[in-house]
């Protein structure tokens, strides 16, 4: 490659790396945490997420948990979501969020005042815990990763452009690193540290060799993140997956018809239908109606999003009104979108996949750090050499003057 072109690539690699390094480091570290978010939550919040099922007893009707949640939150606070596990050893979670319309605010919490969770034992209807999770640790980490704690309209583009720069840095780094012959290639792809190797050499190898081996996997994770950052990128991936076609589906509008309530609470009717027809589901996510014509919307979640079915029930009778989102009915683009989160955090590969995603995120976070140390070491070395050169010149002049 032409030396001038390679020098230009080197300068872009340096200055773009310095400009985006802090953001990439944040994304990498928070990505490590989010890879094991579910497992960490289960360990840290075990007492409120898990319950001991009573022998030979059935859970109370779901409407009872909703009633208890309303009592716990107070008359002025409405439950908007229910997370209902299909595991007999887990608690029901009732959720309320209150949006704030502050057009001048720039932080995420300018648009989210409260985010309340109530954890309920489904067998006794006892409240296990109640927490305002607006500043909960994992929620904080999620939004730091998603938008740097800024409003989405501001934070997402910053994250997106930093990620695009990071993808360029990975490929430009590969160009700068690529050896000229096979012998040099063998040398550059192994850690050959001796007891006398200095930390600068070790840091240089960490930056280059880890970058080389993790590059294509890290790029893949970065691209899945870009699907959230930019609508145009997500639409492009969907368009490509659909064979270069824009497939639009008809929007189905479903409304509840006001009728006299039956003997069984409509929420319990809907819950029983879900348990009967989707017995292998992991969780049922329930969205409660917001007005008199709204429906009880439910997502049926499996281990991953490959079977994420959406059903709507009449809020007065519990009758099934509409079913959509079956995996077999999704387009290829919709399937990729549905799997994007699980791919991004490695969950699609189970525990092994999450472990791989953890180390890839750690490698990604290390690259701006090791890269900065390389730049700092070289800059400091040049400044020191220049300073020492100046001192030698002064000594020589003084020596010459004295001899005269």
PDB file of C-alpha atoms in Angstrom, residues 79-388:
ATOM      1  CA  UNK A  79     -50.581  -0.556  37.100  1.00  0.00           C
ATOM      2  CA  UNK A  80     -49.734  -0.561  33.406  1.00  0.00           C
ATOM      3  CA  UNK A  81     -47.779  -3.801  32.964  1.00  0.00           C
ATOM      4  CA  UNK A  82     -47.687  -7.242  34.543  1.00  0.00           C
ATOM      5  CA  UNK A  83     -44.823  -9.699  34.141  1.00  0.00           C
ATOM      6  CA  UNK A  84     -46.325 -13.106  34.835  1.00  0.00           C
ATOM      7  CA  UNK A  85     -43.818 -15.983  34.933  1.00  0.00           C
ATOM      8  CA  UNK A  86     -44.860 -19.442  33.799  1.00  0.00           C
ATOM      9  CA  UNK A  87     -42.468 -20.801  36.422  1.00  0.00           C
ATOM     10  CA  UNK A  88     -44.186 -21.804  39.704  1.00  0.00           C
ATOM     11  CA  UNK A  89     -41.156 -20.625  41.677  1.00  0.00           C
ATOM     12  CA  UNK A  90     -41.180 -16.989  40.555  1.00  0.00           C
ATOM     13  CA  UNK A  91     -43.006 -13.846  41.629  1.00  0.00           C
ATOM     14  CA  UNK A  92     -45.425 -11.686  39.657  1.00  0.00           C
ATOM     15  CA  UNK A  93     -44.137  -8.190  38.854  1.00  0.00           C
ATOM     16  CA  UNK A  94     -46.490  -5.212  38.495  1.00  0.00           C
ATOM     17  CA  UNK A  95     -45.117  -2.103  36.785  1.00  0.00           C
ATOM     18  CA  UNK A  96     -46.047   1.569  36.642  1.00  0.00           C
ATOM     19  CA  UNK A  97     -44.122   4.243  34.767  1.00  0.00           C
ATOM     20  CA  UNK A  98     -44.933   7.949  34.738  1.00  0.00           C
ATOM     21  CA  UNK A  99     -43.687   9.991  31.806  1.00  0.00           C
ATOM     22  CA  UNK A 100     -42.644  13.609  32.172  1.00  0.00           C
ATOM     23  CA  UNK A 101     -42.918  15.985  29.222  1.00  0.00           C
ATOM     24  CA  UNK A 102     -39.986  18.328  29.756  1.00  0.00           C
ATOM     25  CA  UNK A 103     -39.077  19.554  26.242  1.00  0.00           C
ATOM     26  CA  UNK A 104     -36.013  21.487  27.425  1.00  0.00           C
ATOM     27  CA  UNK A 105     -34.411  18.643  29.367  1.00  0.00           C
ATOM     28  CA  UNK A 106     -31.532  16.688  27.868  1.00  0.00           C
ATOM     29  CA  UNK A 107     -31.242  13.798  30.343  1.00  0.00           C
ATOM     30  CA  UNK A 108     -33.173  10.580  30.095  1.00  0.00           C
ATOM     31  CA  UNK A 109     -34.869  11.172  33.446  1.00  0.00           C
ATOM     32  CA  UNK A 110     -36.315  14.409  32.121  1.00  0.00           C
ATOM     33  CA  UNK A 111     -38.784  12.150  30.332  1.00  0.00           C
ATOM     34  CA  UNK A 112     -39.189   9.454  32.999  1.00  0.00           C
ATOM     35  CA  UNK A 113     -40.058  10.586  36.546  1.00  0.00           C
ATOM     36  CA  UNK A 114     -40.960   7.282  38.179  1.00  0.00           C
ATOM     37  CA  UNK A 115     -40.532   3.638  37.248  1.00  0.00           C
ATOM     38  CA  UNK A 116     -42.186   1.565  39.975  1.00  0.00           C
ATOM     39  CA  UNK A 117     -42.038  -2.219  40.421  1.00  0.00           C
ATOM     40  CA  UNK A 118     -44.122  -4.253  42.864  1.00  0.00           C
ATOM     41  CA  UNK A 119     -43.084  -7.892  43.448  1.00  0.00           C
ATOM     42  CA  UNK A 120     -45.917 -10.179  44.574  1.00  0.00           C
ATOM     43  CA  UNK A 121     -46.035 -13.770  45.803  1.00  0.00           C
ATOM     44  CA  UNK A 122     -48.622 -15.409  43.500  1.00  0.00           C
ATOM     45  CA  UNK A 123     -49.600 -17.974  46.185  1.00  0.00           C
ATOM     46  CA  UNK A 124     -50.209 -15.614  49.109  1.00  0.00           C
ATOM     47  CA  UNK A 125     -50.659 -12.229  47.355  1.00  0.00           C
ATOM     48  CA  UNK A 126     -48.015 -10.875  49.721  1.00  0.00           C
ATOM     49  CA  UNK A 127     -45.957  -7.902  48.529  1.00  0.00           C
ATOM     50  CA  UNK A 128     -42.338  -9.053  48.565  1.00  0.00           C
ATOM     51  CA  UNK A 129     -40.829  -5.703  47.636  1.00  0.00           C
ATOM     52  CA  UNK A 130     -41.677  -2.343  46.091  1.00  0.00           C
ATOM     53  CA  UNK A 131     -39.010  -0.211  44.437  1.00  0.00           C
ATOM     54  CA  UNK A 132     -38.664   2.909  42.345  1.00  0.00           C
ATOM     55  CA  UNK A 133     -36.258   1.532  39.746  1.00  0.00           C
ATOM     56  CA  UNK A 134     -35.643   4.815  37.948  1.00  0.00           C
ATOM     57  CA  UNK A 135     -32.141   4.782  39.448  1.00  0.00           C
ATOM     58  CA  UNK A 136     -31.805   1.013  39.894  1.00  0.00           C
ATOM     59  CA  UNK A 137     -28.278  -0.136  39.013  1.00  0.00           C
ATOM     60  CA  UNK A 138     -29.063  -2.327  35.997  1.00  0.00           C
ATOM     61  CA  UNK A 139     -31.605   0.152  34.663  1.00  0.00           C
ATOM     62  CA  UNK A 140     -28.925   2.834  34.986  1.00  0.00           C
ATOM     63  CA  UNK A 141     -26.419   0.631  33.120  1.00  0.00           C
ATOM     64  CA  UNK A 142     -28.941  -0.104  30.349  1.00  0.00           C
ATOM     65  CA  UNK A 143     -29.557   3.563  29.625  1.00  0.00           C
ATOM     66  CA  UNK A 144     -25.883   4.416  29.940  1.00  0.00           C
ATOM     67  CA  UNK A 145     -25.242   1.795  27.267  1.00  0.00           C
ATOM     68  CA  UNK A 146     -28.255   2.824  25.184  1.00  0.00           C
ATOM     69  CA  UNK A 147     -27.988   6.611  25.168  1.00  0.00           C
ATOM     70  CA  UNK A 148     -25.277   7.789  27.629  1.00  0.00           C
ATOM     71  CA  UNK A 149     -28.126   8.745  30.018  1.00  0.00           C
ATOM     72  CA  UNK A 150     -29.233  11.398  27.538  1.00  0.00           C
ATOM     73  CA  UNK A 151     -32.631  11.648  25.911  1.00  0.00           C
ATOM     74  CA  UNK A 152     -32.899   9.083  23.151  1.00  0.00           C
ATOM     75  CA  UNK A 153     -33.092  11.709  20.390  1.00  0.00           C
ATOM     76  CA  UNK A 154     -29.730  13.118  21.573  1.00  0.00           C
ATOM     77  CA  UNK A 155     -27.913  10.133  23.033  1.00  0.00           C
ATOM     78  CA  UNK A 156     -28.689   7.546  20.353  1.00  0.00           C
ATOM     79  CA  UNK A 157     -27.013   9.461  17.480  1.00  0.00           C
ATOM     80  CA  UNK A 158     -23.909  10.003  19.634  1.00  0.00           C
ATOM     81  CA  UNK A 159     -23.778   6.284  20.414  1.00  0.00           C
ATOM     82  CA  UNK A 160     -24.458   5.437  16.781  1.00  0.00           C
ATOM     83  CA  UNK A 161     -21.753   7.647  15.278  1.00  0.00           C
ATOM     84  CA  UNK A 162     -19.231   6.508  17.899  1.00  0.00           C
ATOM     85  CA  UNK A 163     -20.032   2.911  16.945  1.00  0.00           C
ATOM     86  CA  UNK A 164     -19.610   3.685  13.242  1.00  0.00           C
ATOM     87  CA  UNK A 165     -16.234   5.239  14.028  1.00  0.00           C
ATOM     88  CA  UNK A 166     -15.324   2.155  16.051  1.00  0.00           C
ATOM     89  CA  UNK A 167     -16.104  -0.108  13.072  1.00  0.00           C
ATOM     90  CA  UNK A 168     -13.837   2.086  10.918  1.00  0.00           C
ATOM     91  CA  UNK A 169     -11.103   1.922  13.571  1.00  0.00           C
ATOM     92  CA  UNK A 170     -11.225  -1.874  13.574  1.00  0.00           C
ATOM     93  CA  UNK A 171     -10.776  -2.114   9.808  1.00  0.00           C
ATOM     94  CA  UNK A 172      -8.224   0.697   9.636  1.00  0.00           C
ATOM     95  CA  UNK A 173      -6.318  -0.948  12.489  1.00  0.00           C
ATOM     96  CA  UNK A 174      -6.246  -4.192  10.513  1.00  0.00           C
ATOM     97  CA  UNK A 175      -4.797  -2.311   7.506  1.00  0.00           C
ATOM     98  CA  UNK A 176      -2.120  -0.656   9.637  1.00  0.00           C
ATOM     99  CA  UNK A 177      -1.242  -3.929  11.380  1.00  0.00           C
ATOM    100  CA  UNK A 178      -1.258  -6.230   8.350  1.00  0.00           C
ATOM    101  CA  UNK A 179       2.270  -7.669   7.846  1.00  0.00           C
ATOM    102  CA  UNK A 180       4.119  -7.695   4.543  1.00  0.00           C
ATOM    103  CA  UNK A 181       5.036 -11.410   4.519  1.00  0.00           C
ATOM    104  CA  UNK A 182       4.139 -14.774   6.079  1.00  0.00           C
ATOM    105  CA  UNK A 183       7.070 -14.738   8.486  1.00  0.00           C
ATOM    106  CA  UNK A 184       6.040 -11.379   9.923  1.00  0.00           C
ATOM    107  CA  UNK A 185       2.432 -12.604  10.090  1.00  0.00           C
ATOM    108  CA  UNK A 186       3.423 -15.514  12.339  1.00  0.00           C
ATOM    109  CA  UNK A 187       5.335 -13.187  14.620  1.00  0.00           C
ATOM    110  CA  UNK A 188       2.526 -10.650  14.905  1.00  0.00           C
ATOM    111  CA  UNK A 189      -0.236 -13.134  15.732  1.00  0.00           C
ATOM    112  CA  UNK A 190       1.344 -14.516  18.920  1.00  0.00           C
ATOM    113  CA  UNK A 191       2.254 -13.090  22.288  1.00  0.00           C
ATOM    114  CA  UNK A 192       6.034 -13.503  22.446  1.00  0.00           C
ATOM    115  CA  UNK A 193       6.795 -11.898  25.766  1.00  0.00           C
ATOM    116  CA  UNK A 194      10.103 -12.457  27.496  1.00  0.00           C
ATOM    117  CA  UNK A 195      10.943 -11.735  31.094  1.00  0.00           C
ATOM    118  CA  UNK A 196      12.667  -8.602  29.811  1.00  0.00           C
ATOM    119  CA  UNK A 197       9.669  -7.397  27.759  1.00  0.00           C
ATOM    120  CA  UNK A 198       8.645  -3.912  28.865  1.00  0.00           C
ATOM    121  CA  UNK A 199       5.055  -2.895  29.553  1.00  0.00           C
ATOM    122  CA  UNK A 200       4.988  -0.807  26.360  1.00  0.00           C
ATOM    123  CA  UNK A 201       5.670  -3.914  24.299  1.00  0.00           C
ATOM    124  CA  UNK A 202       3.031  -5.902  26.158  1.00  0.00           C
ATOM    125  CA  UNK A 203       0.499  -3.095  25.790  1.00  0.00           C
ATOM    126  CA  UNK A 204       1.256  -2.839  22.064  1.00  0.00           C
ATOM    127  CA  UNK A 205       0.689  -6.579  21.607  1.00  0.00           C
ATOM    128  CA  UNK A 206      -2.537  -6.488  23.616  1.00  0.00           C
ATOM    129  CA  UNK A 207      -3.867  -3.727  21.372  1.00  0.00           C
ATOM    130  CA  UNK A 208      -2.908  -5.403  18.110  1.00  0.00           C
ATOM    131  CA  UNK A 209      -3.226  -9.128  18.738  1.00  0.00           C
ATOM    132  CA  UNK A 210      -6.469  -8.993  20.759  1.00  0.00           C
ATOM    133  CA  UNK A 211      -7.833  -6.547  18.201  1.00  0.00           C
ATOM    134  CA  UNK A 212      -6.965  -8.920  15.363  1.00  0.00           C
ATOM    135  CA  UNK A 213      -8.527 -12.050  16.887  1.00  0.00           C
ATOM    136  CA  UNK A 214     -11.692 -10.367  18.177  1.00  0.00           C
ATOM    137  CA  UNK A 215     -12.212  -7.940  15.297  1.00  0.00           C
ATOM    138  CA  UNK A 216     -14.833  -9.657  13.164  1.00  0.00           C
ATOM    139  CA  UNK A 217     -16.879 -10.807  16.167  1.00  0.00           C
ATOM    140  CA  UNK A 218     -16.782  -7.339  17.723  1.00  0.00           C
ATOM    141  CA  UNK A 219     -17.831  -5.805  14.390  1.00  0.00           C
ATOM    142  CA  UNK A 220     -20.831  -8.148  14.376  1.00  0.00           C
ATOM    143  CA  UNK A 221     -21.878  -6.994  17.858  1.00  0.00           C
ATOM    144  CA  UNK A 222     -21.374  -3.356  16.806  1.00  0.00           C
ATOM    145  CA  UNK A 223     -23.604  -3.820  13.756  1.00  0.00           C
ATOM    146  CA  UNK A 224     -26.421  -5.270  15.872  1.00  0.00           C
ATOM    147  CA  UNK A 225     -26.134  -2.180  18.091  1.00  0.00           C
ATOM    148  CA  UNK A 226     -26.418   0.094  15.049  1.00  0.00           C
ATOM    149  CA  UNK A 227     -29.850  -1.400  14.339  1.00  0.00           C
ATOM    150  CA  UNK A 228     -31.123   0.484  17.411  1.00  0.00           C
ATOM    151  CA  UNK A 229     -29.087   3.616  16.853  1.00  0.00           C
ATOM    152  CA  UNK A 230     -30.196   4.389  13.295  1.00  0.00           C
ATOM    153  CA  UNK A 231     -33.577   3.739  11.708  1.00  0.00           C
ATOM    154  CA  UNK A 232     -31.995   3.805   8.250  1.00  0.00           C
ATOM    155  CA  UNK A 233     -29.542   1.069   9.239  1.00  0.00           C
ATOM    156  CA  UNK A 234     -32.274  -1.138  10.723  1.00  0.00           C
ATOM    157  CA  UNK A 235     -34.473  -0.616   7.653  1.00  0.00           C
ATOM    158  CA  UNK A 236     -31.510  -1.459   5.428  1.00  0.00           C
ATOM    159  CA  UNK A 237     -30.860  -4.746   7.248  1.00  0.00           C
ATOM    160  CA  UNK A 238     -34.560  -5.659   7.102  1.00  0.00           C
ATOM    161  CA  UNK A 239     -34.698  -4.741   3.402  1.00  0.00           C
ATOM    162  CA  UNK A 240     -31.628  -6.872   2.680  1.00  0.00           C
ATOM    163  CA  UNK A 241     -32.983  -9.831   4.689  1.00  0.00           C
ATOM    164  CA  UNK A 242     -36.259  -9.609   2.765  1.00  0.00           C
ATOM    165  CA  UNK A 243     -34.409  -9.978  -0.532  1.00  0.00           C
ATOM    166  CA  UNK A 244     -34.371  -6.320  -1.442  1.00  0.00           C
ATOM    167  CA  UNK A 245     -38.101  -5.898  -0.919  1.00  0.00           C
ATOM    168  CA  UNK A 246     -40.163  -3.626   1.307  1.00  0.00           C
ATOM    169  CA  UNK A 247     -42.868  -5.833   2.795  1.00  0.00           C
ATOM    170  CA  UNK A 248     -45.603  -3.891   4.517  1.00  0.00           C
ATOM    171  CA  UNK A 249     -48.153  -5.669   6.649  1.00  0.00           C
ATOM    172  CA  UNK A 250     -51.696  -4.578   7.226  1.00  0.00           C
ATOM    173  CA  UNK A 251     -52.223  -2.925  10.600  1.00  0.00           C
ATOM    174  CA  UNK A 252     -54.976  -4.634  12.586  1.00  0.00           C
ATOM    175  CA  UNK A 253     -56.949  -2.377  14.920  1.00  0.00           C
ATOM    176  CA  UNK A 254     -58.716  -4.240  17.705  1.00  0.00           C
ATOM    177  CA  UNK A 255     -61.041  -2.686  20.278  1.00  0.00           C
ATOM    178  CA  UNK A 256     -62.909  -3.974  23.310  1.00  0.00           C
ATOM    179  CA  UNK A 257     -66.705  -3.938  23.295  1.00  0.00           C
ATOM    180  CA  UNK A 258     -68.208  -2.804  26.576  1.00  0.00           C
ATOM    181  CA  UNK A 259     -70.335  -5.554  28.091  1.00  0.00           C
ATOM    182  CA  UNK A 260     -71.432  -6.628  31.525  1.00  0.00           C
ATOM    183  CA  UNK A 261     -68.591  -8.362  33.387  1.00  0.00           C
ATOM    184  CA  UNK A 262     -68.769 -12.136  33.736  1.00  0.00           C
ATOM    185  CA  UNK A 263     -68.311 -14.238  36.835  1.00  0.00           C
ATOM    186  CA  UNK A 264     -64.585 -14.677  36.221  1.00  0.00           C
ATOM    187  CA  UNK A 265     -62.359 -11.609  35.986  1.00  0.00           C
ATOM    188  CA  UNK A 266     -61.396 -11.008  32.297  1.00  0.00           C
ATOM    189  CA  UNK A 267     -57.701 -10.900  33.236  1.00  0.00           C
ATOM    190  CA  UNK A 268     -58.004 -14.394  34.701  1.00  0.00           C
ATOM    191  CA  UNK A 269     -59.829 -15.615  31.590  1.00  0.00           C
ATOM    192  CA  UNK A 270     -56.981 -14.309  29.415  1.00  0.00           C
ATOM    193  CA  UNK A 271     -54.333 -15.779  31.740  1.00  0.00           C
ATOM    194  CA  UNK A 272     -55.981 -19.196  31.679  1.00  0.00           C
ATOM    195  CA  UNK A 273     -56.073 -19.117  27.873  1.00  0.00           C
ATOM    196  CA  UNK A 274     -52.345 -18.357  27.762  1.00  0.00           C
ATOM    197  CA  UNK A 275     -51.454 -21.161  30.150  1.00  0.00           C
ATOM    198  CA  UNK A 276     -53.590 -23.646  28.232  1.00  0.00           C
ATOM    199  CA  UNK A 277     -52.418 -22.743  24.729  1.00  0.00           C
ATOM    200  CA  UNK A 278     -48.816 -21.690  25.431  1.00  0.00           C
ATOM    201  CA  UNK A 279     -47.726 -23.993  28.288  1.00  0.00           C
ATOM    202  CA  UNK A 280     -44.010 -23.906  27.368  1.00  0.00           C
ATOM    203  CA  UNK A 281     -43.703 -20.118  27.518  1.00  0.00           C
ATOM    204  CA  UNK A 282     -41.207 -18.575  29.910  1.00  0.00           C
ATOM    205  CA  UNK A 283     -43.159 -15.402  30.723  1.00  0.00           C
ATOM    206  CA  UNK A 284     -46.434 -13.700  29.820  1.00  0.00           C
ATOM    207  CA  UNK A 285     -46.055  -9.936  29.554  1.00  0.00           C
ATOM    208  CA  UNK A 286     -49.429  -8.256  30.052  1.00  0.00           C
ATOM    209  CA  UNK A 287     -50.239  -4.704  28.936  1.00  0.00           C
ATOM    210  CA  UNK A 288     -53.365  -3.434  30.652  1.00  0.00           C
ATOM    211  CA  UNK A 289     -55.878  -1.244  28.744  1.00  0.00           C
ATOM    212  CA  UNK A 290     -55.460   2.524  28.965  1.00  0.00           C
ATOM    213  CA  UNK A 291     -59.053   3.487  28.107  1.00  0.00           C
ATOM    214  CA  UNK A 292     -62.564   2.047  27.736  1.00  0.00           C
ATOM    215  CA  UNK A 293     -61.959   0.559  24.276  1.00  0.00           C
ATOM    216  CA  UNK A 294     -58.409  -0.706  24.858  1.00  0.00           C
ATOM    217  CA  UNK A 295     -57.550  -4.391  25.012  1.00  0.00           C
ATOM    218  CA  UNK A 296     -55.572  -6.614  27.343  1.00  0.00           C
ATOM    219  CA  UNK A 297     -52.424  -7.060  25.263  1.00  0.00           C
ATOM    220  CA  UNK A 298     -50.134  -9.979  26.034  1.00  0.00           C
ATOM    221  CA  UNK A 299     -46.742 -11.069  24.740  1.00  0.00           C
ATOM    222  CA  UNK A 300     -45.848 -14.728  25.061  1.00  0.00           C
ATOM    223  CA  UNK A 301     -42.093 -14.883  25.687  1.00  0.00           C
ATOM    224  CA  UNK A 302     -40.035 -18.009  25.259  1.00  0.00           C
ATOM    225  CA  UNK A 303     -36.348 -18.528  26.117  1.00  0.00           C
ATOM    226  CA  UNK A 304     -35.500 -16.248  23.210  1.00  0.00           C
ATOM    227  CA  UNK A 305     -37.590 -14.125  20.881  1.00  0.00           C
ATOM    228  CA  UNK A 306     -38.142 -16.825  18.250  1.00  0.00           C
ATOM    229  CA  UNK A 307     -41.645 -17.440  19.574  1.00  0.00           C
ATOM    230  CA  UNK A 308     -42.715 -13.967  20.658  1.00  0.00           C
ATOM    231  CA  UNK A 309     -46.498 -14.121  20.040  1.00  0.00           C
ATOM    232  CA  UNK A 310     -48.833 -11.166  20.644  1.00  0.00           C
ATOM    233  CA  UNK A 311     -52.460 -11.692  21.661  1.00  0.00           C
ATOM    234  CA  UNK A 312     -55.222  -9.211  22.426  1.00  0.00           C
ATOM    235  CA  UNK A 313     -58.175  -9.925  24.710  1.00  0.00           C
ATOM    236  CA  UNK A 314     -61.383  -8.019  25.365  1.00  0.00           C
ATOM    237  CA  UNK A 315     -60.972  -6.108  28.636  1.00  0.00           C
ATOM    238  CA  UNK A 316     -64.594  -6.788  29.673  1.00  0.00           C
ATOM    239  CA  UNK A 317     -65.031 -10.479  28.852  1.00  0.00           C
ATOM    240  CA  UNK A 318     -61.489 -11.793  28.403  1.00  0.00           C
ATOM    241  CA  UNK A 319     -62.420 -13.126  24.964  1.00  0.00           C
ATOM    242  CA  UNK A 320     -59.552 -13.543  22.489  1.00  0.00           C
ATOM    243  CA  UNK A 321     -59.833 -10.887  19.761  1.00  0.00           C
ATOM    244  CA  UNK A 322     -56.603 -11.188  17.784  1.00  0.00           C
ATOM    245  CA  UNK A 323     -53.407 -13.252  17.557  1.00  0.00           C
ATOM    246  CA  UNK A 324     -50.317 -12.081  15.700  1.00  0.00           C
ATOM    247  CA  UNK A 325     -46.556 -12.278  15.617  1.00  0.00           C
ATOM    248  CA  UNK A 326     -46.243 -16.026  15.147  1.00  0.00           C
ATOM    249  CA  UNK A 327     -42.712 -16.953  14.146  1.00  0.00           C
ATOM    250  CA  UNK A 328     -43.782 -18.770  11.023  1.00  0.00           C
ATOM    251  CA  UNK A 329     -45.660 -15.666   9.816  1.00  0.00           C
ATOM    252  CA  UNK A 330     -42.724 -13.292  10.251  1.00  0.00           C
ATOM    253  CA  UNK A 331     -40.610 -12.150   7.323  1.00  0.00           C
ATOM    254  CA  UNK A 332     -36.856 -12.771   7.404  1.00  0.00           C
ATOM    255  CA  UNK A 333     -36.336  -9.116   8.297  1.00  0.00           C
ATOM    256  CA  UNK A 334     -38.781  -9.346  11.207  1.00  0.00           C
ATOM    257  CA  UNK A 335     -37.049 -12.482  12.450  1.00  0.00           C
ATOM    258  CA  UNK A 336     -33.672 -10.723  12.459  1.00  0.00           C
ATOM    259  CA  UNK A 337     -35.179  -7.748  14.298  1.00  0.00           C
ATOM    260  CA  UNK A 338     -36.781 -10.083  16.845  1.00  0.00           C
ATOM    261  CA  UNK A 339     -33.478 -11.861  17.473  1.00  0.00           C
ATOM    262  CA  UNK A 340     -31.329  -8.731  17.456  1.00  0.00           C
ATOM    263  CA  UNK A 341     -31.194  -8.240  21.240  1.00  0.00           C
ATOM    264  CA  UNK A 342     -30.388 -11.892  21.938  1.00  0.00           C
ATOM    265  CA  UNK A 343     -27.635 -11.770  19.306  1.00  0.00           C
ATOM    266  CA  UNK A 344     -26.267  -8.496  20.696  1.00  0.00           C
ATOM    267  CA  UNK A 345     -25.848  -9.816  24.256  1.00  0.00           C
ATOM    268  CA  UNK A 346     -25.000 -13.383  23.239  1.00  0.00           C
ATOM    269  CA  UNK A 347     -28.171 -14.849  24.785  1.00  0.00           C
ATOM    270  CA  UNK A 348     -28.979 -16.681  21.565  1.00  0.00           C
ATOM    271  CA  UNK A 349     -26.078 -19.019  22.388  1.00  0.00           C
ATOM    272  CA  UNK A 350     -27.132 -19.605  25.995  1.00  0.00           C
ATOM    273  CA  UNK A 351     -24.571 -19.273  28.783  1.00  0.00           C
ATOM    274  CA  UNK A 352     -21.695 -19.982  26.378  1.00  0.00           C
ATOM    275  CA  UNK A 353     -22.888 -17.229  24.056  1.00  0.00           C
ATOM    276  CA  UNK A 354     -23.144 -14.745  26.914  1.00  0.00           C
ATOM    277  CA  UNK A 355     -19.643 -15.641  28.063  1.00  0.00           C
ATOM    278  CA  UNK A 356     -18.279 -15.010  24.564  1.00  0.00           C
ATOM    279  CA  UNK A 357     -20.155 -11.692  24.383  1.00  0.00           C
ATOM    280  CA  UNK A 358     -18.713 -10.740  27.791  1.00  0.00           C
ATOM    281  CA  UNK A 359     -15.106 -11.236  26.678  1.00  0.00           C
ATOM    282  CA  UNK A 360     -15.707  -9.571  23.317  1.00  0.00           C
ATOM    283  CA  UNK A 361     -17.121  -6.523  25.112  1.00  0.00           C
ATOM    284  CA  UNK A 362     -14.135  -6.563  27.453  1.00  0.00           C
ATOM    285  CA  UNK A 363     -11.743  -6.680  24.483  1.00  0.00           C
ATOM    286  CA  UNK A 364     -13.645  -3.812  22.845  1.00  0.00           C
ATOM    287  CA  UNK A 365     -13.352  -1.738  26.037  1.00  0.00           C
ATOM    288  CA  UNK A 366      -9.606  -2.461  26.237  1.00  0.00           C
ATOM    289  CA  UNK A 367      -8.815  -1.241  22.716  1.00  0.00           C
ATOM    290  CA  UNK A 368      -9.245   2.520  23.372  1.00  0.00           C
ATOM    291  CA  UNK A 369      -7.284   2.154  26.629  1.00  0.00           C
ATOM    292  CA  UNK A 370      -4.324   0.302  25.101  1.00  0.00           C
ATOM    293  CA  UNK A 371      -4.485   2.563  22.034  1.00  0.00           C
ATOM    294  CA  UNK A 372      -4.323   5.678  24.207  1.00  0.00           C
ATOM    295  CA  UNK A 373      -1.338   4.277  26.117  1.00  0.00           C
ATOM    296  CA  UNK A 374       0.477   3.602  22.827  1.00  0.00           C
ATOM    297  CA  UNK A 375      -0.137   7.186  21.687  1.00  0.00           C
ATOM    298  CA  UNK A 376       0.775   8.643  25.080  1.00  0.00           C
ATOM    299  CA  UNK A 377       3.964   6.583  25.292  1.00  0.00           C
ATOM    300  CA  UNK A 378       5.118   7.658  21.870  1.00  0.00           C
ATOM    301  CA  UNK A 379       4.219  11.319  22.433  1.00  0.00           C
ATOM    302  CA  UNK A 380       5.858  11.388  25.851  1.00  0.00           C
ATOM    303  CA  UNK A 381       8.954   9.641  24.474  1.00  0.00           C
ATOM    304  CA  UNK A 382       9.305  12.216  21.672  1.00  0.00           C
ATOM    305  CA  UNK A 383       8.834  15.103  24.093  1.00  0.00           C
ATOM    306  CA  UNK A 384      11.419  13.606  26.451  1.00  0.00           C
ATOM    307  CA  UNK A 385      13.899  13.032  23.628  1.00  0.00           C
ATOM    308  CA  UNK A 386      13.402  16.610  22.426  1.00  0.00           C
ATOM    309  CA  UNK A 387      13.924  17.915  25.958  1.00  0.00           C
ATOM    310  CA  UNK A 388      17.091  15.827  26.433  1.00  0.00           C
TER     311      UNK A 388
END
